[in-house]
Amino acid sequence: VVAGPDNDVILLERLSWTPVSYLAGGHEGNVGVIAFSPNGVYAATAGTDNKVVVWLVDKSVQVRTEVMRCSFA
């Protein structure tokens, strides 16, 4: 998994490091965190735009977006 252009995420094949999928269009800021469900079906990304986006990985589509308002002191 690497950060791509335009605030996207690029999923790489684990042995060859070739791109296999893009999670695109979910964020307006840099993506800093990604986590996968235990079965690998879903991924969640979080970015500097305060959005958490849940993705259906095999289709590269968003299934849910939440805007989080947090402050860290």
PDB file of N, CA and C in Angstrom:
ATOM      1  N   VAL A   1       0.850  -1.173   0.000  1.00  0.00           N
ATOM      2  CA  VAL A   1       0.000   0.000   0.000  1.00  0.00           C
ATOM      3  C   VAL A   1       0.890   1.228   0.000  1.00  0.00           C
ATOM      4  N   VAL A   2       0.638   2.119  -0.923  1.00  0.00           N
ATOM      5  CA  VAL A   2       1.387   3.374  -0.978  1.00  0.00           C
ATOM      6  C   VAL A   2       0.436   4.522  -1.276  1.00  0.00           C
ATOM      7  N   ALA A   3       0.853   5.706  -0.873  1.00  0.00           N
ATOM      8  CA  ALA A   3       0.082   6.894  -1.207  1.00  0.00           C
ATOM      9  C   ALA A   3       0.297   7.210  -2.670  1.00  0.00           C
ATOM     10  N   GLY A   4      -0.782   7.541  -3.335  1.00  0.00           N
ATOM     11  CA  GLY A   4      -0.699   7.861  -4.751  1.00  0.00           C
ATOM     12  C   GLY A   4      -0.920   9.338  -4.990  1.00  0.00           C
ATOM     13  N   PRO A   5      -0.918   9.728  -6.241  1.00  0.00           N
ATOM     14  CA  PRO A   5      -1.184  11.128  -6.571  1.00  0.00           C
ATOM     15  C   PRO A   5      -2.636  11.485  -6.273  1.00  0.00           C
ATOM     16  N   ASP A   6      -2.877  12.746  -6.075  1.00  0.00           N
ATOM     17  CA  ASP A   6      -4.254  13.235  -5.886  1.00  0.00           C
ATOM     18  C   ASP A   6      -4.941  12.622  -4.679  1.00  0.00           C
ATOM     19  N   ASN A   7      -4.180  12.339  -3.612  1.00  0.00           N
ATOM     20  CA  ASN A   7      -4.736  11.859  -2.339  1.00  0.00           C
ATOM     21  C   ASN A   7      -5.387  10.486  -2.457  1.00  0.00           C
ATOM     22  N   ASP A   8      -4.892   9.669  -3.353  1.00  0.00           N
ATOM     23  CA  ASP A   8      -5.392   8.318  -3.553  1.00  0.00           C
ATOM     24  C   ASP A   8      -4.485   7.306  -2.855  1.00  0.00           C
ATOM     25  N   VAL A   9      -4.918   6.061  -2.828  1.00  0.00           N
ATOM     26  CA  VAL A   9      -4.131   4.962  -2.276  1.00  0.00           C
ATOM     27  C   VAL A   9      -3.933   3.927  -3.370  1.00  0.00           C
ATOM     28  N   ILE A  10      -2.719   3.437  -3.505  1.00  0.00           N
ATOM     29  CA  ILE A  10      -2.412   2.409  -4.497  1.00  0.00           C
ATOM     30  C   ILE A  10      -2.151   1.104  -3.760  1.00  0.00           C
ATOM     31  N   LEU A  11      -2.897   0.058  -4.121  1.00  0.00           N
ATOM     32  CA  LEU A  11      -2.684  -1.263  -3.544  1.00  0.00           C
ATOM     33  C   LEU A  11      -1.739  -2.039  -4.452  1.00  0.00           C
ATOM     34  N   LEU A  12      -0.702  -2.602  -3.858  1.00  0.00           N
ATOM     35  CA  LEU A  12       0.325  -3.311  -4.622  1.00  0.00           C
ATOM     36  C   LEU A  12       0.249  -4.804  -4.393  1.00  0.00           C
ATOM     37  N   GLU A  13       0.607  -5.580  -5.416  1.00  0.00           N
ATOM     38  CA  GLU A  13       0.735  -7.025  -5.276  1.00  0.00           C
ATOM     39  C   GLU A  13       1.943  -7.272  -4.393  1.00  0.00           C
ATOM     40  N   ARG A  14       1.794  -8.140  -3.403  1.00  0.00           N
ATOM     41  CA  ARG A  14       2.799  -8.240  -2.342  1.00  0.00           C
ATOM     42  C   ARG A  14       4.134  -8.808  -2.773  1.00  0.00           C
ATOM     43  N   LEU A  15       4.218  -9.562  -3.839  1.00  0.00           N
ATOM     44  CA  LEU A  15       5.495 -10.123  -4.263  1.00  0.00           C
ATOM     45  C   LEU A  15       6.169  -9.302  -5.363  1.00  0.00           C
ATOM     46  N   SER A  16       5.401  -8.842  -6.326  1.00  0.00           N
ATOM     47  CA  SER A  16       5.998  -8.119  -7.458  1.00  0.00           C
ATOM     48  C   SER A  16       5.983  -6.602  -7.276  1.00  0.00           C
ATOM     49  N   TRP A  17       5.209  -6.110  -6.337  1.00  0.00           N
ATOM     50  CA  TRP A  17       5.055  -4.685  -6.075  1.00  0.00           C
ATOM     51  C   TRP A  17       4.417  -3.950  -7.265  1.00  0.00           C
ATOM     52  N   THR A  18       3.672  -4.658  -8.084  1.00  0.00           N
ATOM     53  CA  THR A  18       2.972  -4.000  -9.186  1.00  0.00           C
ATOM     54  C   THR A  18       1.605  -3.527  -8.698  1.00  0.00           C
ATOM     55  N   PRO A  19       1.162  -2.360  -9.165  1.00  0.00           N
ATOM     56  CA  PRO A  19      -0.157  -1.867  -8.753  1.00  0.00           C
ATOM     57  C   PRO A  19      -1.267  -2.814  -9.210  1.00  0.00           C
ATOM     58  N   VAL A  20      -2.185  -3.130  -8.305  1.00  0.00           N
ATOM     59  CA  VAL A  20      -3.312  -3.992  -8.655  1.00  0.00           C
ATOM     60  C   VAL A  20      -4.650  -3.275  -8.497  1.00  0.00           C
ATOM     61  N   SER A  21      -4.658  -2.183  -7.736  1.00  0.00           N
ATOM     62  CA  SER A  21      -5.913  -1.489  -7.504  1.00  0.00           C
ATOM     63  C   SER A  21      -5.627  -0.084  -6.983  1.00  0.00           C
ATOM     64  N   TYR A  22      -6.599   0.798  -7.197  1.00  0.00           N
ATOM     65  CA  TYR A  22      -6.501   2.159  -6.698  1.00  0.00           C
ATOM     66  C   TYR A  22      -7.755   2.477  -5.897  1.00  0.00           C
ATOM     67  N   LEU A  23      -7.577   3.073  -4.737  1.00  0.00           N
ATOM     68  CA  LEU A  23      -8.695   3.585  -3.957  1.00  0.00           C
ATOM     69  C   LEU A  23      -8.680   5.090  -4.177  1.00  0.00           C
ATOM     70  N   ALA A  24      -9.502   5.537  -5.112  1.00  0.00           N
ATOM     71  CA  ALA A  24      -9.402   6.908  -5.598  1.00  0.00           C
ATOM     72  C   ALA A  24     -10.670   7.706  -5.337  1.00  0.00           C
ATOM     73  N   GLY A  25     -10.480   8.985  -5.069  1.00  0.00           N
ATOM     74  CA  GLY A  25     -11.594   9.916  -4.990  1.00  0.00           C
ATOM     75  C   GLY A  25     -12.241  10.062  -3.640  1.00  0.00           C
ATOM     76  N   GLY A  26     -11.726   9.410  -2.633  1.00  0.00           N
ATOM     77  CA  GLY A  26     -12.369   9.472  -1.330  1.00  0.00           C
ATOM     78  C   GLY A  26     -11.896  10.602  -0.442  1.00  0.00           C
ATOM     79  N   HIS A  27     -10.713  11.133  -0.742  1.00  0.00           N
ATOM     80  CA  HIS A  27     -10.119  12.127   0.151  1.00  0.00           C
ATOM     81  C   HIS A  27      -9.764  13.405  -0.585  1.00  0.00           C
ATOM     82  N   GLU A  28      -9.835  14.500   0.165  1.00  0.00           N
ATOM     83  CA  GLU A  28      -9.434  15.809  -0.343  1.00  0.00           C
ATOM     84  C   GLU A  28      -8.109  16.250   0.267  1.00  0.00           C
ATOM     85  N   GLY A  29      -7.550  15.433   1.141  1.00  0.00           N
ATOM     86  CA  GLY A  29      -6.262  15.705   1.768  1.00  0.00           C
ATOM     87  C   GLY A  29      -5.427  14.440   1.749  1.00  0.00           C
ATOM     88  N   ASN A  30      -4.199  14.549   2.227  1.00  0.00           N
ATOM     89  CA  ASN A  30      -3.306  13.396   2.247  1.00  0.00           C
ATOM     90  C   ASN A  30      -3.868  12.257   3.084  1.00  0.00           C
ATOM     91  N   VAL A  31      -3.689  11.033   2.619  1.00  0.00           N
ATOM     92  CA  VAL A  31      -4.093   9.839   3.359  1.00  0.00           C
ATOM     93  C   VAL A  31      -2.924   9.428   4.244  1.00  0.00           C
ATOM     94  N   GLY A  32      -3.189   9.297   5.543  1.00  0.00           N
ATOM     95  CA  GLY A  32      -2.120   8.967   6.475  1.00  0.00           C
ATOM     96  C   GLY A  32      -2.239   7.595   7.105  1.00  0.00           C
ATOM     97  N   VAL A  33      -3.434   6.997   7.034  1.00  0.00           N
ATOM     98  CA  VAL A  33      -3.673   5.725   7.707  1.00  0.00           C
ATOM     99  C   VAL A  33      -4.536   4.837   6.819  1.00  0.00           C
ATOM    100  N   ILE A  34      -4.197   3.547   6.788  1.00  0.00           N
ATOM    101  CA  ILE A  34      -5.052   2.557   6.133  1.00  0.00           C
ATOM    102  C   ILE A  34      -5.061   1.309   6.996  1.00  0.00           C
ATOM    103  N   ALA A  35      -6.227   0.695   7.103  1.00  0.00           N
ATOM    104  CA  ALA A  35      -6.372  -0.557   7.851  1.00  0.00           C
ATOM    105  C   ALA A  35      -7.301  -1.468   7.064  1.00  0.00           C
ATOM    106  N   PHE A  36      -7.031  -2.762   7.148  1.00  0.00           N
ATOM    107  CA  PHE A  36      -7.837  -3.755   6.441  1.00  0.00           C
ATOM    108  C   PHE A  36      -8.644  -4.579   7.425  1.00  0.00           C
ATOM    109  N   SER A  37      -9.839  -5.005   7.001  1.00  0.00           N
ATOM    110  CA  SER A  37     -10.618  -5.934   7.804  1.00  0.00           C
ATOM    111  C   SER A  37      -9.871  -7.270   7.842  1.00  0.00           C
ATOM    112  N   PRO A  38     -10.115  -8.109   8.866  1.00  0.00           N
ATOM    113  CA  PRO A  38      -9.398  -9.382   8.965  1.00  0.00           C
ATOM    114  C   PRO A  38      -9.530 -10.269   7.729  1.00  0.00           C
ATOM    115  N   ASN A  39     -10.669 -10.205   7.044  1.00  0.00           N
ATOM    116  CA  ASN A  39     -10.847 -11.039   5.853  1.00  0.00           C
ATOM    117  C   ASN A  39     -10.381 -10.355   4.573  1.00  0.00           C
ATOM    118  N   GLY A  40      -9.907  -9.116   4.660  1.00  0.00           N
ATOM    119  CA  GLY A  40      -9.387  -8.397   3.504  1.00  0.00           C
ATOM    120  C   GLY A  40     -10.437  -7.847   2.566  1.00  0.00           C
ATOM    121  N   VAL A  41     -11.700  -7.962   2.919  1.00  0.00           N
ATOM    122  CA  VAL A  41     -12.778  -7.491   2.046  1.00  0.00           C
ATOM    123  C   VAL A  41     -12.889  -5.964   2.073  1.00  0.00           C
ATOM    124  N   TYR A  42     -12.666  -5.371   3.227  1.00  0.00           N
ATOM    125  CA  TYR A  42     -12.807  -3.930   3.402  1.00  0.00           C
ATOM    126  C   TYR A  42     -11.480  -3.299   3.799  1.00  0.00           C
ATOM    127  N   ALA A  43     -11.338  -2.024   3.445  1.00  0.00           N
ATOM    128  CA  ALA A  43     -10.230  -1.207   3.918  1.00  0.00           C
ATOM    129  C   ALA A  43     -10.820   0.096   4.421  1.00  0.00           C
ATOM    130  N   ALA A  44     -10.186   0.676   5.410  1.00  0.00           N
ATOM    131  CA  ALA A  44     -10.577   1.992   5.904  1.00  0.00           C
ATOM    132  C   ALA A  44      -9.366   2.908   5.775  1.00  0.00           C
ATOM    133  N   THR A  45      -9.604   4.100   5.239  1.00  0.00           N
ATOM    134  CA  THR A  45      -8.538   5.085   5.118  1.00  0.00           C
ATOM    135  C   THR A  45      -8.919   6.330   5.900  1.00  0.00           C
ATOM    136  N   ALA A  46      -7.910   7.013   6.432  1.00  0.00           N
ATOM    137  CA  ALA A  46      -8.133   8.265   7.146  1.00  0.00           C
ATOM    138  C   ALA A  46      -7.119   9.270   6.643  1.00  0.00           C
ATOM    139  N   GLY A  47      -7.571  10.512   6.521  1.00  0.00           N
ATOM    140  CA  GLY A  47      -6.691  11.514   5.954  1.00  0.00           C
ATOM    141  C   GLY A  47      -6.739  12.834   6.687  1.00  0.00           C
ATOM    142  N   THR A  48      -5.916  13.755   6.194  1.00  0.00           N
ATOM    143  CA  THR A  48      -5.831  15.079   6.794  1.00  0.00           C
ATOM    144  C   THR A  48      -7.081  15.914   6.534  1.00  0.00           C
ATOM    145  N   ASP A  49      -7.985  15.423   5.721  1.00  0.00           N
ATOM    146  CA  ASP A  49      -9.261  16.097   5.473  1.00  0.00           C
ATOM    147  C   ASP A  49     -10.306  15.729   6.521  1.00  0.00           C
ATOM    148  N   ASN A  50      -9.889  14.999   7.558  1.00  0.00           N
ATOM    149  CA  ASN A  50     -10.760  14.554   8.656  1.00  0.00           C
ATOM    150  C   ASN A  50     -11.795  13.530   8.222  1.00  0.00           C
ATOM    151  N   LYS A  51     -11.569  12.886   7.085  1.00  0.00           N
ATOM    152  CA  LYS A  51     -12.500  11.862   6.605  1.00  0.00           C
ATOM    153  C   LYS A  51     -11.964  10.468   6.902  1.00  0.00           C
ATOM    154  N   VAL A  52     -12.887   9.591   7.259  1.00  0.00           N
ATOM    155  CA  VAL A  52     -12.624   8.156   7.313  1.00  0.00           C
ATOM    156  C   VAL A  52     -13.489   7.540   6.225  1.00  0.00           C
ATOM    157  N   VAL A  53     -12.848   6.824   5.305  1.00  0.00           N
ATOM    158  CA  VAL A  53     -13.562   6.226   4.183  1.00  0.00           C
ATOM    159  C   VAL A  53     -13.411   4.713   4.258  1.00  0.00           C
ATOM    160  N   VAL A  54     -14.527   4.007   4.158  1.00  0.00           N
ATOM    161  CA  VAL A  54     -14.516   2.538   4.120  1.00  0.00           C
ATOM    162  C   VAL A  54     -14.703   2.133   2.660  1.00  0.00           C
ATOM    163  N   TRP A  55     -13.841   1.208   2.218  1.00  0.00           N
ATOM    164  CA  TRP A  55     -13.805   0.768   0.830  1.00  0.00           C
ATOM    165  C   TRP A  55     -14.088  -0.713   0.707  1.00  0.00           C
ATOM    166  N   LEU A  56     -14.752  -1.106  -0.358  1.00  0.00           N
ATOM    167  CA  LEU A  56     -14.862  -2.500  -0.768  1.00  0.00           C
ATOM    168  C   LEU A  56     -13.657  -2.739  -1.675  1.00  0.00           C
ATOM    169  N   VAL A  57     -12.661  -3.465  -1.162  1.00  0.00           N
ATOM    170  CA  VAL A  57     -11.348  -3.524  -1.796  1.00  0.00           C
ATOM    171  C   VAL A  57     -11.394  -4.104  -3.206  1.00  0.00           C
ATOM    172  N   ASP A  58     -12.066  -5.234  -3.416  1.00  0.00           N
ATOM    173  CA  ASP A  58     -12.009  -5.881  -4.734  1.00  0.00           C
ATOM    174  C   ASP A  58     -12.675  -5.059  -5.838  1.00  0.00           C
ATOM    175  N   LYS A  59     -13.565  -4.146  -5.470  1.00  0.00           N
ATOM    176  CA  LYS A  59     -14.237  -3.299  -6.461  1.00  0.00           C
ATOM    177  C   LYS A  59     -13.716  -1.862  -6.448  1.00  0.00           C
ATOM    178  N   SER A  60     -12.880  -1.530  -5.466  1.00  0.00           N
ATOM    179  CA  SER A  60     -12.328  -0.179  -5.315  1.00  0.00           C
ATOM    180  C   SER A  60     -13.409   0.887  -5.233  1.00  0.00           C
ATOM    181  N   VAL A  61     -14.476   0.580  -4.497  1.00  0.00           N
ATOM    182  CA  VAL A  61     -15.564   1.544  -4.341  1.00  0.00           C
ATOM    183  C   VAL A  61     -15.744   1.890  -2.865  1.00  0.00           C
ATOM    184  N   GLN A  62     -16.186   3.117  -2.647  1.00  0.00           N
ATOM    185  CA  GLN A  62     -16.466   3.572  -1.291  1.00  0.00           C
ATOM    186  C   GLN A  62     -17.812   3.025  -0.839  1.00  0.00           C
ATOM    187  N   VAL A  63     -17.871   2.525   0.379  1.00  0.00           N
ATOM    188  CA  VAL A  63     -19.143   2.068   0.918  1.00  0.00           C
ATOM    189  C   VAL A  63     -19.639   2.973   2.043  1.00  0.00           C
ATOM    190  N   ARG A  64     -18.726   3.789   2.594  1.00  0.00           N
ATOM    191  CA  ARG A  64     -19.142   4.716   3.649  1.00  0.00           C
ATOM    192  C   ARG A  64     -18.075   5.779   3.839  1.00  0.00           C
ATOM    193  N   THR A  65     -18.523   6.992   4.113  1.00  0.00           N
ATOM    194  CA  THR A  65     -17.620   8.100   4.423  1.00  0.00           C
ATOM    195  C   THR A  65     -18.149   8.825   5.648  1.00  0.00           C
ATOM    196  N   GLU A  66     -17.268   9.076   6.578  1.00  0.00           N
ATOM    197  CA  GLU A  66     -17.604   9.844   7.784  1.00  0.00           C
ATOM    198  C   GLU A  66     -16.614  10.982   7.944  1.00  0.00           C
ATOM    199  N   VAL A  67     -17.102  12.154   8.300  1.00  0.00           N
ATOM    200  CA  VAL A  67     -16.217  13.277   8.614  1.00  0.00           C
ATOM    201  C   VAL A  67     -16.085  13.321  10.120  1.00  0.00           C
ATOM    202  N   MET A  68     -14.852  13.252  10.586  1.00  0.00           N
ATOM    203  CA  MET A  68     -14.574  13.217  12.014  1.00  0.00           C
ATOM    204  C   MET A  68     -14.061  14.583  12.446  1.00  0.00           C
ATOM    205  N   ARG A  69     -14.568  15.071  13.523  1.00  0.00           N
ATOM    206  CA  ARG A  69     -14.105  16.349  14.087  1.00  0.00           C
ATOM    207  C   ARG A  69     -13.418  16.045  15.399  1.00  0.00           C
ATOM    208  N   CYS A  70     -12.109  16.057  15.365  1.00  0.00           N
ATOM    209  CA  CYS A  70     -11.310  15.724  16.538  1.00  0.00           C
ATOM    210  C   CYS A  70     -10.268  16.804  16.745  1.00  0.00           C
ATOM    211  N   SER A  71      -9.888  16.981  17.982  1.00  0.00           N
ATOM    212  CA  SER A  71      -8.744  17.852  18.267  1.00  0.00           C
ATOM    213  C   SER A  71      -7.876  17.128  19.279  1.00  0.00           C
ATOM    214  N   PHE A  72      -6.600  17.222  19.054  1.00  0.00           N
ATOM    215  CA  PHE A  72      -5.638  16.587  19.945  1.00  0.00           C
ATOM    216  C   PHE A  72      -4.850  17.677  20.641  1.00  0.00           C
ATOM    217  N   ALA A  73      -4.906  17.672  21.955  1.00  0.00           N
ATOM    218  CA  ALA A  73      -4.196  18.708  22.719  1.00  0.00           C
ATOM    219  C   ALA A  73      -2.858  18.203  23.191  1.00  0.00           C
TER     220      ALA A  73
END
